[in-house]
């Protein structure tokens, strides 16, 4: 095969610029305190994410160019780094601050106060000596009342305002105190939710017959970005496992139909990147065949509901999936460059690069200026910068209309009615129907909420929230609520028929604080601060979470209806196991600090079993999505770790006070705190 002709610079920018992460240099953000230039030492968190710690006295911290436009910088919140702008922050309380910066096309920063402890580390985290522990419980439990340690099952009677108990040998000094006669069930509260996030394709394979749907194939190498076989049946088969963890909500990756083919993965194009993760939608009205059938979805939801587990769909309003060779050939949209057909096999998706090329080189074959691209989504539906499609601005200039990673950006803000995209008019199967006077967002919200109406989906985890206008999210929520009522009316005997819809949003970098997003349909936002500020330090000993716990509980108490969802590992940040070199003692401590945290919490699949970082190629995030390590569960040390997570998870599930209650420290030695929510009250102790 002779070399292909080169691409023009504009097409190269389109095709290669953001199909995969680009390694960025350290941030070049001018930082001054009262005009004095600072030179922080940057720590690399990922290819385009950096952190620096600053010791700041009182004064005005200035970040960015000294331009006319100035914006007030709010702590914890994510701020866009716009060219020529400056952010000013008034440092009222001197101390240490962490500056988190993302470079590249989605450049942003966040300033986070670092809560300090006055204790020396050796005093804060000395090991438990194995002895019995006296715990002050006056004002929480009465003299003569029998308390139970939910971890060991041992009981003790309150005498003179104290109880004495010996923690279980495998508890690392932990006591979980509850009234021995406490009711086994309490009214549920979403602020006490335990959400388990399973990347479906990587979790459990319940039906191997659907593993190669649409001609998807393994690559025979590291299988970094291919489909691995996980499906809805696999999830259903693990519901009892999730119930034992105390999970009451299961967040699954988007199961609706994804692009059929692959794009070049990583900045080096060194692996085939399929849409196994659910973020490259093709048809919102159909299940992806790799995920299974509608009967499989009904079985999953019915089985989950029977166990008190809600099912949340990951949803995307911001963008559709990339075009691929497989979909171009299958649906007849787009076009090849003149004479390029000879370089393609009969099945285009089987194309292989030459030894001197990488997988990004398939773009050389494609004519992105051809009018046949109108047969794809069409210029009225998406901004894509090809053919006659509008070109998206930089997300730095316009985060709502900009394109993330050159994904086709839905024009959800447009008020002009549109018809169905050309390829959907002829696609089979599909439930997409032409509607009179529907805008882009009307179609998207109808398609997404039909999963609620028809199947009883209990909630959404919304992706890339900051890149869609609030009105679209508010509309999605309104229609989801109505769809939920319609489903409940048709299914009055379902255990979840009386449960309201729930929606949590991903606003990258947001902390636990309140925000306007929750006035536009969101019950909670993901708390990114927990991973950075709490999970690591407090997994060593729980005492180090005290100030954060107090802060979180106060936010919930002071703001009725407020909620957030804390996590320690995720698919697009990092794995806790990788951050701590697979240290099982740290993973043990993580269960305590996460599952005892105020507000909703999220377990990322395998947090409970120390799932290891996987093959990642030139994309550092792929390794966070390794296969669930079921085989490891037979190892005694992993079995013990999972049992620890189960004890804590079941304790949390029984007591809404853990996540939704007020917080008060009872003693310093041993470290003990009380949580109370209505009549529900518990005491947690860590003897160290």
XYZ file of C-alpha atoms in Angstrom:
688
model
C 0.000 0.000 0.000
C 1.487 3.326 -1.006
C 1.628 6.251 1.428
C -1.546 8.288 1.734
C -1.508 11.971 0.765
C -1.108 14.373 3.692
C -4.019 16.133 5.354
C -4.428 19.881 5.352
C -3.565 21.640 8.639
C -7.243 22.453 9.276
C -8.298 18.830 8.937
C -5.387 17.716 11.078
C -6.520 20.091 13.800
C -10.066 18.776 13.580
C -9.183 15.100 13.569
C -6.209 14.880 15.848
C -6.458 17.882 18.130
C -8.720 16.501 20.816
C -9.629 12.941 19.945
C -7.338 12.108 22.848
C -5.636 13.986 25.686
C -2.685 16.128 24.705
C 0.211 16.353 27.132
C 0.321 19.893 28.466
C 3.159 21.929 29.897
C 2.960 23.272 33.434
C 0.458 26.120 33.911
C 1.633 29.529 32.812
C -0.704 31.464 35.092
C 0.750 34.687 36.516
C 0.115 34.561 40.279
C 0.612 37.607 42.479
C -0.142 38.451 46.081
C -0.659 42.180 46.488
C 1.315 42.649 43.273
C 4.236 40.419 44.335
C 4.858 37.644 41.805
C 4.710 34.120 43.277
C 6.456 31.086 41.801
C 4.668 27.970 43.095
C 6.011 24.441 42.694
C 3.555 22.513 40.527
C 2.680 18.869 41.100
C 1.393 16.973 38.045
C -1.909 15.187 38.733
C -2.531 14.165 35.109
C -1.343 15.227 31.656
C -3.318 18.471 31.818
C -4.033 18.863 35.550
C -1.707 20.412 38.094
C -1.746 21.416 41.755
C 0.314 23.807 43.832
C 0.156 24.623 47.527
C 0.406 28.257 48.596
C 1.057 29.641 52.073
C -0.893 32.908 52.003
C -1.117 35.826 54.432
C -4.056 38.201 54.210
C -4.201 40.223 51.016
C -5.396 40.106 47.414
C -4.394 37.062 45.395
C -4.342 37.824 41.669
C -4.430 35.044 39.083
C -4.140 35.619 35.348
C -3.147 38.534 33.160
C -3.455 42.079 34.418
C -6.364 42.947 32.119
C -9.343 45.225 32.478
C -11.753 42.341 33.008
C -11.677 41.108 36.581
C -13.858 38.488 38.209
C -14.128 37.615 41.916
C -12.637 34.221 42.650
C -14.763 32.080 44.928
C -13.075 29.324 46.931
C -13.905 25.728 45.966
C -15.701 26.717 42.770
C -14.398 26.059 39.259
C -13.487 29.178 37.261
C -12.753 29.308 33.540
C -9.317 30.574 32.571
C -10.217 33.014 29.835
C -7.499 34.665 27.765
C -6.888 38.202 28.953
C -8.934 37.894 32.134
C -7.909 38.097 35.763
C -9.347 36.525 38.893
C -8.974 38.243 42.263
C -9.390 36.491 45.603
C -9.428 38.324 48.924
C -7.486 36.230 51.442
C -9.275 36.970 54.699
C -7.959 33.995 56.655
C -4.236 33.321 56.318
C -3.169 29.720 55.835
C -2.404 27.078 53.244
C -4.376 26.902 49.998
C -4.302 24.433 47.124
C -4.523 25.817 43.596
C -5.841 23.265 41.081
C -5.313 24.145 37.419
C -6.385 22.394 34.237
C -4.630 23.489 31.049
C -5.614 22.981 27.423
C -8.866 23.855 25.675
C -10.924 23.475 28.855
C -8.551 25.551 30.973
C -9.849 26.307 34.449
C -8.717 26.695 38.019
C -10.017 26.177 41.544
C -8.666 27.522 44.834
C -9.236 25.277 47.845
C -8.430 26.172 51.462
C -6.508 23.330 53.105
C -8.016 22.628 56.467
C -5.221 22.238 58.977
C -4.976 20.016 62.015
C -2.923 21.162 64.973
C -2.006 17.586 65.876
C 1.352 16.158 64.925
C 0.850 13.202 62.583
C 2.451 10.761 65.033
C -0.147 11.699 67.678
C -3.070 11.772 65.253
C -2.414 8.341 63.787
C -0.805 6.131 66.386
C -2.056 2.524 66.116
C -4.694 1.007 68.380
C -3.101 -1.073 71.132
C -5.801 -3.757 71.166
C -7.230 -2.786 74.561
C -10.806 -2.054 75.563
C -12.010 1.517 75.041
C -14.080 3.732 77.304
C -16.412 5.994 75.339
C -18.335 8.988 76.736
C -21.957 8.773 75.551
C -23.751 11.098 77.989
C -26.319 13.292 76.288
C -26.657 10.780 73.459
C -27.633 7.548 75.219
C -29.110 7.066 78.717
C -27.628 5.255 81.689
C -28.843 1.665 81.677
C -29.341 1.644 77.903
C -27.834 -1.277 76.029
C -25.618 -0.343 73.080
C -24.334 -2.598 70.337
C -21.143 -2.287 68.344
C -22.424 -2.932 64.828
C -18.928 -3.954 63.746
C -18.308 -6.772 66.222
C -21.854 -7.425 67.434
C -20.759 -7.003 71.065
C -22.979 -5.113 73.511
C -22.479 -3.033 76.641
C -24.636 -1.154 79.157
C -24.232 2.607 79.602
C -22.965 3.325 83.119
C -22.143 6.784 84.451
C -22.469 8.197 80.943
C -19.914 5.777 79.463
C -19.611 2.394 77.822
C -16.591 0.159 77.623
C -16.051 -2.113 74.633
C -13.169 -3.784 72.861
C -13.135 -3.161 69.090
C -13.079 -6.189 66.805
C -9.495 -7.323 66.042
C -9.936 -6.637 62.311
C -11.616 -3.235 62.764
C -8.467 -1.131 63.153
C -9.883 0.215 66.426
C -13.329 1.080 65.047
C -16.575 0.981 67.053
C -19.967 1.628 65.423
C -22.333 2.242 68.329
C -26.113 2.019 68.012
C -28.948 1.376 70.426
C -29.417 -2.381 70.737
C -33.179 -1.901 70.408
C -32.968 0.559 67.493
C -35.501 -0.169 64.726
C -34.035 -2.194 61.865
C -35.407 0.296 59.318
C -35.466 4.077 59.379
C -37.005 6.496 56.857
C -34.561 6.766 53.963
C -32.828 10.053 53.099
C -30.914 10.739 49.846
C -28.307 12.594 51.914
C -27.468 9.163 53.317
C -27.405 7.403 49.939
C -24.676 4.933 49.038
C -24.361 5.014 45.244
C -22.378 2.292 43.489
C -20.979 3.361 40.107
C -20.459 0.378 37.805
C -18.950 0.893 34.383
C -21.217 -1.791 32.962
C -18.903 -3.122 30.246
C -16.102 -3.674 32.755
C -18.183 -5.075 35.641
C -19.681 -8.509 34.914
C -20.449 -10.486 31.750
C -23.861 -12.125 32.069
C -24.376 -12.915 28.373
C -21.290 -13.643 26.246
C -23.463 -13.908 23.120
C -23.698 -10.081 22.854
C -19.981 -9.343 23.318
C -19.281 -8.542 19.643
C -22.387 -6.629 18.648
C -22.266 -4.449 15.498
C -19.027 -6.169 14.475
C -17.076 -4.801 17.427
C -13.995 -6.896 17.982
C -11.190 -7.274 20.509
C -7.822 -5.920 19.429
C -5.858 -8.940 20.618
C -3.463 -6.713 22.543
C -4.119 -4.957 25.851
C -7.833 -4.372 25.127
C -7.528 -0.840 26.489
C -10.506 0.695 24.709
C -12.462 -2.297 23.400
C -15.713 -3.714 24.740
C -14.990 -6.354 27.404
C -18.413 -7.998 27.624
C -20.026 -6.558 30.748
C -23.786 -6.142 30.372
C -27.130 -5.666 32.103
C -27.459 -9.369 32.889
C -24.075 -9.214 34.542
C -25.279 -6.393 36.779
C -28.438 -8.312 37.669
C -26.362 -11.300 38.725
C -24.435 -9.117 41.196
C -27.383 -7.386 42.900
C -27.096 -9.506 46.039
C -23.416 -8.578 46.235
C -24.349 -4.878 46.038
C -27.088 -5.250 48.632
C -24.563 -6.760 51.072
C -22.461 -3.600 50.624
C -25.416 -1.514 51.814
C -25.827 0.029 48.361
C -29.190 1.689 47.786
C -28.556 3.235 44.348
C -26.763 1.749 41.324
C -25.370 4.238 38.787
C -24.727 2.475 35.480
C -22.950 3.809 32.415
C -25.333 4.944 29.674
C -26.840 1.740 28.195
C -28.425 3.352 25.146
C -26.932 2.730 21.712
C -23.422 4.028 21.157
C -21.368 4.578 18.022
C -20.646 1.185 16.512
C -17.035 1.710 15.513
C -13.871 3.062 17.074
C -11.736 6.190 17.024
C -7.999 6.431 17.607
C -7.323 6.312 21.323
C -4.832 8.405 23.250
C -2.684 11.193 21.887
C -0.560 8.554 20.128
C -3.469 6.712 18.487
C -2.115 3.544 20.040
C -5.384 1.700 20.721
C -8.887 1.393 19.290
C -11.209 3.443 21.460
C -14.812 2.218 21.363
C -17.713 3.757 23.282
C -17.702 1.076 25.987
C -18.138 3.846 28.599
C -21.421 5.183 27.183
C -20.362 8.758 26.387
C -20.511 8.562 22.553
C -24.242 8.269 21.886
C -25.670 7.243 18.513
C -29.363 6.541 19.251
C -30.853 7.546 22.593
C -34.003 5.497 21.977
C -32.385 2.046 21.720
C -30.392 -0.103 24.082
C -26.885 -0.806 22.900
C -26.803 -4.447 21.828
C -23.653 -5.015 23.900
C -25.670 -4.091 26.986
C -28.485 -6.549 26.290
C -32.213 -6.492 25.611
C -35.132 -4.527 26.984
C -36.139 -7.652 28.885
C -32.684 -7.592 30.511
C -33.194 -3.978 31.559
C -36.614 -4.734 33.042
C -35.152 -7.673 34.955
C -32.310 -5.518 36.302
C -34.621 -2.763 37.511
C -37.170 -5.158 39.006
C -34.415 -7.078 40.795
C -32.813 -3.888 42.079
C -36.122 -2.483 43.316
C -36.904 -5.730 45.131
C -33.644 -5.248 47.061
C -34.211 -1.566 47.835
C -31.734 -0.426 45.173
C -32.548 2.429 42.793
C -31.116 2.442 39.258
C -29.554 5.638 37.865
C -28.679 6.164 34.190
C -25.667 8.195 33.122
C -27.015 10.775 30.653
C -25.390 13.204 28.228
C -27.073 16.337 26.852
C -23.892 18.062 25.750
C -22.672 15.969 22.836
C -23.207 13.043 20.502
C -20.553 10.466 19.629
C -17.855 10.809 17.013
C -18.354 9.588 13.462
C -16.600 6.288 12.769
C -15.784 4.271 9.670
C -18.281 1.633 10.782
C -21.156 4.110 11.068
C -20.259 5.999 7.893
C -20.465 2.742 5.972
C -23.503 1.400 7.814
C -25.652 4.532 7.643
C -24.339 6.149 4.474
C -23.316 9.536 5.851
C -20.141 11.462 5.135
C -17.767 10.686 2.295
C -14.277 9.469 1.507
C -11.696 11.619 -0.205
C -11.374 10.972 -3.897
C -9.509 7.748 -4.587
C -9.379 6.681 -0.948
C -11.841 3.768 -1.220
C -9.016 1.563 -2.490
C -7.318 1.804 0.909
C -10.292 0.393 2.781
C -11.191 -3.296 3.233
C -14.698 -4.583 2.547
C -15.626 -3.838 6.146
C -14.287 -0.357 6.665
C -13.951 -0.750 10.426
C -11.332 -3.479 9.837
C -8.916 -0.887 8.383
C -5.355 -1.176 9.690
C -2.711 1.575 9.717
C 0.620 1.120 8.026
C 3.621 0.449 10.315
C 4.633 4.115 10.078
C 1.100 5.313 10.977
C -1.074 5.235 14.077
C -4.820 4.753 14.369
C -5.536 8.454 13.940
C -4.445 8.082 10.307
C -7.844 6.791 9.165
C -8.902 10.449 9.053
C -6.683 10.789 5.972
C -9.311 8.808 4.085
C -12.247 11.075 4.894
C -13.501 14.188 3.117
C -14.819 16.335 5.945
C -15.927 19.074 3.542
C -18.272 16.874 1.497
C -22.000 17.802 1.457
C -22.899 14.178 2.282
C -22.239 14.986 5.925
C -25.764 16.432 5.945
C -26.920 12.811 6.226
C -25.352 12.592 9.694
C -26.731 14.731 12.582
C -26.950 17.837 10.388
C -25.998 21.456 10.910
C -29.208 22.287 12.804
C -28.440 19.639 15.410
C -24.748 19.931 16.220
C -21.727 22.194 15.966
C -18.916 20.147 14.443
C -16.872 22.434 12.177
C -17.141 20.125 9.156
C -18.881 20.674 5.790
C -21.571 23.332 6.377
C -21.891 22.612 10.115
C -21.287 25.610 12.382
C -17.842 25.655 13.958
C -17.916 25.503 17.757
C -16.077 28.247 19.634
C -13.395 27.447 22.158
C -14.842 26.297 25.469
C -12.670 29.021 27.008
C -14.672 31.621 25.125
C -18.056 29.920 25.446
C -18.287 26.884 27.742
C -21.910 26.283 26.693
C -21.388 26.232 22.924
C -17.796 25.043 22.806
C -16.847 21.515 21.779
C -15.333 19.100 24.290
C -12.657 16.926 22.691
C -14.092 17.786 19.265
C -17.238 15.830 20.039
C -20.277 17.066 18.071
C -21.838 19.684 20.352
C -25.636 19.544 20.549
C -27.311 22.906 19.899
C -29.481 22.584 22.986
C -29.792 26.345 23.319
C -31.439 26.778 19.893
C -35.144 27.687 19.805
C -35.597 26.777 16.127
C -37.654 23.618 15.447
C -35.734 20.817 13.755
C -36.588 17.564 12.048
C -35.026 14.239 12.862
C -31.391 13.833 11.811
C -31.209 12.218 8.381
C -29.540 9.001 9.548
C -32.169 8.478 12.271
C -35.007 8.788 9.754
C -33.798 5.644 8.033
C -32.165 3.805 10.932
C -33.657 0.507 12.051
C -34.399 -0.201 14.761
C -35.147 3.157 16.374
C -37.950 4.729 18.363
C -37.005 8.226 17.234
C -40.120 9.860 15.806
C -40.441 13.155 13.936
C -42.234 15.735 16.101
C -43.795 19.033 15.094
C -42.119 22.118 16.528
C -39.529 20.165 18.505
C -36.208 21.814 19.223
C -32.999 19.821 19.697
C -33.397 19.703 23.450
C -37.046 18.650 23.145
C -36.005 15.504 21.298
C -33.170 14.769 23.721
C -35.287 15.218 26.832
C -38.098 13.091 25.397
C -35.700 10.309 24.439
C -33.992 10.274 27.834
C -37.125 10.515 29.961
C -38.824 7.710 28.026
C -36.441 5.349 29.862
C -38.023 6.599 33.084
C -41.585 6.310 31.788
C -41.217 2.869 30.217
C -38.769 1.096 32.526
C -38.853 2.875 35.890
C -35.346 4.332 35.869
C -35.035 6.059 39.243
C -32.661 8.906 38.469
C -29.957 10.414 36.293
C -26.297 11.167 36.783
C -25.858 14.078 34.376
C -22.559 14.428 32.516
C -20.746 17.722 31.700
C -23.360 19.874 33.424
C -21.439 23.150 33.137
C -21.400 22.835 29.343
C -25.191 22.863 28.901
C -27.424 25.839 29.625
C -29.395 25.564 32.905
C -32.744 25.806 31.103
C -32.099 22.500 29.331
C -31.360 20.747 32.618
C -34.463 22.249 34.195
C -36.546 20.974 31.275
C -35.017 17.504 31.538
C -35.861 17.392 35.237
C -39.444 18.574 34.743
C -40.074 15.933 32.112
C -38.337 13.254 34.170
C -40.580 14.038 37.133
C -43.670 13.691 34.933
C -42.328 10.479 33.413
C -41.762 9.134 36.919
C -45.364 9.887 37.871
C -46.576 8.164 34.701
C -44.491 5.075 35.447
C -45.611 4.945 39.092
C -49.266 5.144 38.052
C -48.767 2.238 35.648
C -46.751 0.212 38.206
C -48.378 0.846 41.599
C -47.137 -2.425 43.088
C -43.458 -1.776 42.421
C -41.535 -1.233 45.687
C -40.233 2.082 44.330
C -43.552 3.402 43.007
C -43.737 6.077 45.707
C -40.090 7.147 45.306
C -39.401 10.509 43.618
C -36.932 10.956 40.773
C -33.367 11.961 41.730
C -30.732 13.770 39.683
C -27.056 14.345 40.486
C -24.762 16.423 38.286
C -21.093 16.420 37.336
C -19.720 19.960 37.490
C -16.018 19.223 37.213
C -14.094 20.569 40.199
C -17.171 21.516 42.259
C -17.007 20.982 45.997
C -19.737 20.366 48.596
C -20.938 23.968 48.651
C -24.346 25.164 47.456
C -24.737 26.552 43.944
C -27.318 27.716 41.416
C -27.220 24.366 39.651
C -29.496 22.957 42.309
C -32.120 25.512 41.376
C -32.214 24.011 37.876
C -33.178 20.425 38.480
C -30.324 18.928 40.473
C -30.781 17.308 43.858
C -27.010 17.064 44.326
C -23.669 17.647 42.645
C -20.606 15.433 42.753
C -18.169 16.587 45.432
C -14.736 16.600 43.796
C -13.096 18.086 46.897
C -13.423 14.878 48.922
C -10.962 12.956 46.753
C -8.346 15.696 46.951
C -8.751 16.878 50.535
C -10.132 14.054 52.660
C -9.870 10.543 51.232
C -6.093 10.178 51.297
C -5.208 11.816 54.594
C -8.148 10.405 56.575
C -7.727 6.865 55.261
C -4.744 6.747 57.613
C -6.942 7.596 60.590
C -10.468 8.906 60.817
C -9.608 11.798 63.134
C -8.142 13.673 60.194
C -11.602 13.921 58.596
C -13.102 15.748 61.597
C -13.005 19.287 60.226
C -14.352 18.197 56.849
C -17.082 16.122 58.473
C -18.122 19.101 60.583
C -18.082 21.378 57.533
C -20.118 18.944 55.420
C -22.724 18.341 58.113
C -23.090 22.079 58.723
C -23.654 22.709 55.011
C -26.470 20.168 55.049
C -27.991 21.523 58.271
C -27.825 25.158 57.187
C -29.239 24.514 53.711
C -32.378 22.345 53.764
C -32.636 20.321 50.577
C -28.910 20.638 49.858
C -26.892 17.513 49.051
C -23.633 16.439 47.414
C -22.059 13.109 46.500
C -18.497 12.442 47.652
C -16.156 9.949 46.002
C -12.571 8.708 46.281
C -12.096 7.055 42.854
C -13.627 7.703 39.447
C -13.310 6.895 35.763
C -11.902 10.279 34.767
C -9.791 11.335 37.740
C -7.889 8.522 39.474
C -8.155 5.245 41.375
C -7.525 5.312 45.102
C -5.590 2.047 44.820
C -3.248 3.583 42.250
C -2.723 6.713 44.356
C -1.676 4.580 47.327
C 0.230 1.782 45.558
C -2.353 -0.890 46.360
C -1.941 -0.432 50.137
C -4.747 -2.609 51.573
C -4.585 -0.890 54.965
C -5.316 2.411 53.225
C -8.129 0.768 51.270
C -9.498 -0.481 54.607
C -9.326 3.061 55.992
C -10.996 4.447 52.880
C -14.140 2.477 53.677
C -14.356 4.219 57.039
C -13.725 7.757 55.851
C -16.007 7.482 52.803
C -18.935 5.496 54.192
C -19.069 7.564 57.396
C -19.047 10.878 55.522
C -22.027 13.276 55.655
C -23.977 13.584 52.403
C -24.428 10.978 49.690
C -21.356 8.909 48.831
C -20.252 7.043 45.699
C -18.348 3.779 45.631
C -16.547 3.293 42.317
C -16.656 -0.364 41.341
C -13.762 -2.189 42.955
C -13.034 0.414 45.644
C -14.183 -2.275 48.052
C -11.876 -4.940 46.617
C -8.761 -2.897 45.733
C -9.249 -3.229 41.964
C -5.933 -2.416 40.325
C -5.146 0.210 37.698
C -5.246 -1.373 34.232
C -3.550 -0.932 30.840
C -3.807 2.698 29.838
C -1.752 3.407 26.693
C -1.253 7.096 25.987
C -4.528 8.012 27.739
C -3.894 8.119 31.504
C -7.583 7.688 32.373
C -8.170 4.377 30.604
C -6.402 2.513 33.398
C -9.039 3.640 35.899
C -11.545 1.504 33.945
C -9.985 -1.930 34.360
C -12.106 -5.074 34.662
C -13.724 -5.748 38.016
C -11.332 -8.019 39.920
C -13.764 -10.837 40.741
C -10.993 -13.442 40.819
C -9.240 -11.534 43.606
C -12.298 -11.915 45.828
C -11.173 -15.452 46.726
C -7.935 -14.143 48.263
C -8.265 -14.052 52.090
C -6.965 -10.493 52.399
C -9.466 -9.232 49.785
C -12.297 -11.210 51.376
C -11.508 -9.502 54.696
C -11.387 -6.096 52.997
C -14.796 -6.611 51.365
C -16.305 -7.759 54.681
C -15.061 -4.527 56.264
C -16.783 -2.482 53.547
C -19.945 -4.563 54.024
C -20.107 -3.927 57.792
C -19.709 -0.192 57.306
C -22.099 -0.082 54.349
C -24.839 -1.936 56.203
C -24.383 0.312 59.245
C -24.758 3.380 57.048
C -27.813 1.905 55.316
C -29.548 1.322 58.680
C -28.870 4.809 59.997
C -29.827 7.942 58.045
C -28.059 9.885 60.789
C -24.707 8.880 59.241
C -25.230 10.909 56.075
C -28.048 13.279 56.976
C -27.463 13.974 60.665
C -25.860 16.710 62.700
C -22.240 16.125 63.638
C -20.529 16.711 66.983
C -17.179 15.487 68.243
C -17.544 13.763 71.614
C -13.956 13.130 72.589
C -10.407 13.458 71.377
C -8.976 10.303 72.916
C -10.465 8.045 71.794
C -11.631 9.990 68.769
C -15.445 9.803 68.823
C -18.313 11.678 67.199
C -22.085 11.543 67.325
C -24.518 11.921 64.433
C -28.204 12.523 65.026
C -31.105 12.770 62.602
C -34.536 12.905 64.207
C -34.759 9.921 66.547
C -31.851 8.165 64.874
C -28.513 8.543 66.621
C -25.167 6.777 66.390
C -21.655 7.155 67.776
C -18.503 6.308 65.848
C -15.230 5.689 67.652
C -11.732 5.036 66.414
C -9.327 4.051 69.149
C -5.841 5.057 68.101
